Amino acid sequence: VQEFMEFQQEIVSQWAPPPGVATESGCLIAVLVDWQGAIKTVTVEKTSGVRMFDAAARSAISRLTMPRWTWGK
């Protein structure tokens, strides 16, 4: 649980929602991480309905350093 909470804080630190988008907006992102920890794909599984929001979410995820427990998943 602690690892997940730390990872969630890392995501929040990278997140910058686009100006003018409702704060309650959200999307679901799927991430494929290789065995060396590199992000291979970032896919919007469920869109927010706002392209700028979805793109900002994908961008934030792409900047992350993935923790070891996510490697190969």
mmCIF file of N, CA, C and O in Angstrom, residues 14-19 21-22 24-31 42-63:
data_model
loop_
_atom_site.group_PDB
_atom_site.id
_atom_site.type_symbol
_atom_site.label_atom_id
_atom_site.label_comp_id
_atom_site.label_asym_id
_atom_site.label_seq_id
_atom_site.Cartn_x
_atom_site.Cartn_y
_atom_site.Cartn_z
ATOM 1 N N GLN A 14 3.569 15.233 -11.335
ATOM 2 C CA GLN A 14 3.762 15.426 -12.781
ATOM 3 C C GLN A 14 2.527 15.999 -13.468
ATOM 4 O O GLN A 14 2.602 16.444 -14.605
ATOM 5 N N TRP A 15 1.394 16.005 -12.794
ATOM 6 C CA TRP A 15 0.112 16.340 -13.390
ATOM 7 C C TRP A 15 -0.121 17.846 -13.422
ATOM 8 O O TRP A 15 -0.001 18.527 -12.410
ATOM 9 N N ALA A 16 -0.459 18.351 -14.583
ATOM 10 C CA ALA A 16 -0.834 19.753 -14.761
ATOM 11 C C ALA A 16 -2.048 19.788 -15.687
ATOM 12 O O ALA A 16 -1.905 19.736 -16.904
ATOM 13 N N PRO A 17 -3.266 19.829 -15.112
ATOM 14 C CA PRO A 17 -4.447 19.831 -15.963
ATOM 15 C C PRO A 17 -4.500 21.083 -16.826
ATOM 16 O O PRO A 17 -4.025 22.142 -16.423
ATOM 17 N N PRO A 18 -5.046 20.963 -18.016
ATOM 18 C CA PRO A 18 -5.118 22.122 -18.898
ATOM 19 C C PRO A 18 -6.033 23.197 -18.307
ATOM 20 O O PRO A 18 -7.021 22.868 -17.649
ATOM 21 N N PRO A 19 -5.718 24.468 -18.524
ATOM 22 C CA PRO A 19 -6.561 25.539 -18.003
ATOM 23 C C PRO A 19 -7.970 25.470 -18.598
ATOM 24 O O PRO A 19 -8.145 25.118 -19.760
ATOM 25 N N VAL A 21 -10.394 23.402 -17.879
ATOM 26 C CA VAL A 21 -11.044 22.086 -17.857
ATOM 27 C C VAL A 21 -11.570 21.854 -16.443
ATOM 28 O O VAL A 21 -10.881 22.121 -15.458
ATOM 29 N N ALA A 22 -12.790 21.352 -16.346
ATOM 30 C CA ALA A 22 -13.416 21.099 -15.048
ATOM 31 C C ALA A 22 -12.545 20.193 -14.184
ATOM 32 O O ALA A 22 -12.004 19.198 -14.669
ATOM 33 N N GLU A 24 -13.352 18.136 -11.988
ATOM 34 C CA GLU A 24 -13.889 16.791 -11.777
ATOM 35 C C GLU A 24 -13.721 15.887 -12.997
ATOM 36 O O GLU A 24 -14.132 14.736 -12.980
ATOM 37 N N SER A 25 -13.111 16.397 -14.052
ATOM 38 C CA SER A 25 -12.841 15.575 -15.233
ATOM 39 C C SER A 25 -11.882 14.446 -14.868
ATOM 40 O O SER A 25 -11.078 14.579 -13.949
ATOM 41 N N GLY A 26 -11.964 13.364 -15.600
ATOM 42 C CA GLY A 26 -11.058 12.240 -15.356
ATOM 43 C C GLY A 26 -11.029 11.306 -16.548
ATOM 44 O O GLY A 26 -11.946 11.298 -17.365
ATOM 45 N N CYS A 27 -9.954 10.550 -16.654
ATOM 46 C CA CYS A 27 -9.840 9.547 -17.697
ATOM 47 C C CYS A 27 -9.099 8.350 -17.115
ATOM 48 O O CYS A 27 -8.492 8.443 -16.061
ATOM 49 N N LEU A 28 -9.170 7.247 -17.815
ATOM 50 C CA LEU A 28 -8.497 6.029 -17.389
ATOM 51 C C LEU A 28 -7.363 5.748 -18.364
ATOM 52 O O LEU A 28 -7.580 5.674 -19.569
ATOM 53 N N ILE A 29 -6.155 5.629 -17.820
ATOM 54 C CA ILE A 29 -4.954 5.426 -18.626
ATOM 55 C C ILE A 29 -4.394 4.026 -18.366
ATOM 56 O O ILE A 29 -4.269 3.607 -17.214
ATOM 57 N N ALA A 30 -4.046 3.314 -19.431
ATOM 58 C CA ALA A 30 -3.356 2.021 -19.324
ATOM 59 C C ALA A 30 -1.906 2.233 -19.749
ATOM 60 O O ALA A 30 -1.628 2.911 -20.735
ATOM 61 N N VAL A 31 -0.993 1.658 -18.969
ATOM 62 C CA VAL A 31 0.438 1.828 -19.219
ATOM 63 C C VAL A 31 1.086 0.450 -19.309
ATOM 64 O O VAL A 31 0.851 -0.407 -18.454
ATOM 65 N N VAL A 42 1.287 4.175 -23.634
ATOM 66 C CA VAL A 42 0.364 4.886 -22.751
ATOM 67 C C VAL A 42 -0.913 5.074 -23.555
ATOM 68 O O VAL A 42 -0.914 5.757 -24.570
ATOM 69 N N THR A 43 -1.988 4.434 -23.122
ATOM 70 C CA THR A 43 -3.230 4.413 -23.881
ATOM 71 C C THR A 43 -4.380 4.934 -23.038
ATOM 72 O O THR A 43 -4.507 4.555 -21.867
ATOM 73 N N VAL A 44 -5.207 5.782 -23.625
ATOM 74 C CA VAL A 44 -6.421 6.232 -22.948
ATOM 75 C C VAL A 44 -7.468 5.129 -23.111
ATOM 76 O O VAL A 44 -7.915 4.846 -24.210
ATOM 77 N N GLU A 45 -7.820 4.480 -22.002
ATOM 78 C CA GLU A 45 -8.815 3.402 -22.018
ATOM 79 C C GLU A 45 -10.235 3.960 -21.928
ATOM 80 O O GLU A 45 -11.149 3.415 -22.516
ATOM 81 N N LYS A 46 -10.394 5.029 -21.149
ATOM 82 C CA LYS A 46 -11.686 5.698 -21.020
ATOM 83 C C LYS A 46 -11.426 7.199 -21.068
ATOM 84 O O LYS A 46 -10.754 7.745 -20.202
ATOM 85 N N THR A 47 -11.947 7.837 -22.092
ATOM 86 C CA THR A 47 -11.691 9.255 -22.297
ATOM 87 C C THR A 47 -12.491 10.130 -21.331
ATOM 88 O O THR A 47 -13.559 9.722 -20.856
ATOM 89 N N SER A 48 -11.973 11.295 -21.079
ATOM 90 C CA SER A 48 -12.684 12.294 -20.287
ATOM 91 C C SER A 48 -13.719 13.014 -21.138
ATOM 92 O O SER A 48 -14.590 13.698 -20.619
ATOM 93 N N GLY A 49 -13.559 12.902 -22.455
ATOM 94 C CA GLY A 49 -14.403 13.654 -23.378
ATOM 95 C C GLY A 49 -13.773 14.970 -23.784
ATOM 96 O O GLY A 49 -14.314 15.706 -24.602
ATOM 97 N N VAL A 50 -12.598 15.260 -23.204
ATOM 98 C CA VAL A 50 -11.867 16.492 -23.512
ATOM 99 C C VAL A 50 -10.473 16.092 -23.982
ATOM 100 O O VAL A 50 -9.659 15.613 -23.188
ATOM 101 N N ARG A 51 -10.196 16.260 -25.249
ATOM 102 C CA ARG A 51 -8.918 15.798 -25.817
ATOM 103 C C ARG A 51 -7.707 16.394 -25.112
ATOM 104 O O ARG A 51 -6.723 15.706 -24.880
ATOM 105 N N MET A 52 -7.776 17.695 -24.777
ATOM 106 C CA MET A 52 -6.639 18.336 -24.097
ATOM 107 C C MET A 52 -6.374 17.688 -22.745
ATOM 108 O O MET A 52 -5.226 17.524 -22.339
ATOM 109 N N PHE A 53 -7.422 17.337 -22.024
ATOM 110 C CA PHE A 53 -7.284 16.693 -20.727
ATOM 111 C C PHE A 53 -6.616 15.325 -20.889
ATOM 112 O O PHE A 53 -5.663 14.997 -20.177
ATOM 113 N N ASP A 54 -7.133 14.528 -21.827
ATOM 114 C CA ASP A 54 -6.564 13.189 -22.066
ATOM 115 C C ASP A 54 -5.098 13.281 -22.479
ATOM 116 O O ASP A 54 -4.262 12.502 -22.011
ATOM 117 N N ALA A 55 -4.766 14.246 -23.339
ATOM 118 C CA ALA A 55 -3.374 14.419 -23.783
ATOM 119 C C ALA A 55 -2.482 14.826 -22.619
ATOM 120 O O ALA A 55 -1.347 14.348 -22.495
ATOM 121 N N ALA A 56 -2.974 15.696 -21.741
ATOM 122 C CA ALA A 56 -2.187 16.113 -20.576
ATOM 123 C C ALA A 56 -1.957 14.932 -19.633
ATOM 124 O O ALA A 56 -0.870 14.783 -19.065
ATOM 125 N N ALA A 57 -2.964 14.085 -19.474
ATOM 126 C CA ALA A 57 -2.817 12.893 -18.623
ATOM 127 C C ALA A 57 -1.776 11.939 -19.206
ATOM 128 O O ALA A 57 -0.899 11.437 -18.489
ATOM 129 N N ARG A 58 -1.838 11.701 -20.511
ATOM 130 C CA ARG A 58 -0.854 10.831 -21.171
ATOM 131 C C ARG A 58 0.552 11.409 -21.017
ATOM 132 O O ARG A 58 1.517 10.683 -20.763
ATOM 133 N N SER A 59 0.671 12.710 -21.174
ATOM 134 C CA SER A 59 1.969 13.373 -21.057
ATOM 135 C C SER A 59 2.535 13.228 -19.642
ATOM 136 O O SER A 59 3.723 12.956 -19.466
ATOM 137 N N ALA A 60 1.689 13.420 -18.633
ATOM 138 C CA ALA A 60 2.142 13.288 -17.242
ATOM 139 C C ALA A 60 2.656 11.876 -16.970
ATOM 140 O O ALA A 60 3.713 11.697 -16.361
ATOM 141 N N ILE A 61 1.929 10.878 -17.443
ATOM 142 C CA ILE A 61 2.341 9.488 -17.231
ATOM 143 C C ILE A 61 3.664 9.208 -17.953
ATOM 144 O O ILE A 61 4.548 8.543 -17.419
ATOM 145 N N SER A 62 3.813 9.742 -19.141
ATOM 146 C CA SER A 62 5.026 9.502 -19.935
ATOM 147 C C SER A 62 6.282 10.062 -19.274
ATOM 148 O O SER A 62 7.382 9.588 -19.538
ATOM 149 N N ARG A 63 6.135 11.056 -18.408
ATOM 150 C CA ARG A 63 7.288 11.661 -17.721
ATOM 151 C C ARG A 63 7.692 10.922 -16.451
ATOM 152 O O ARG A 63 8.711 11.231 -15.841
#
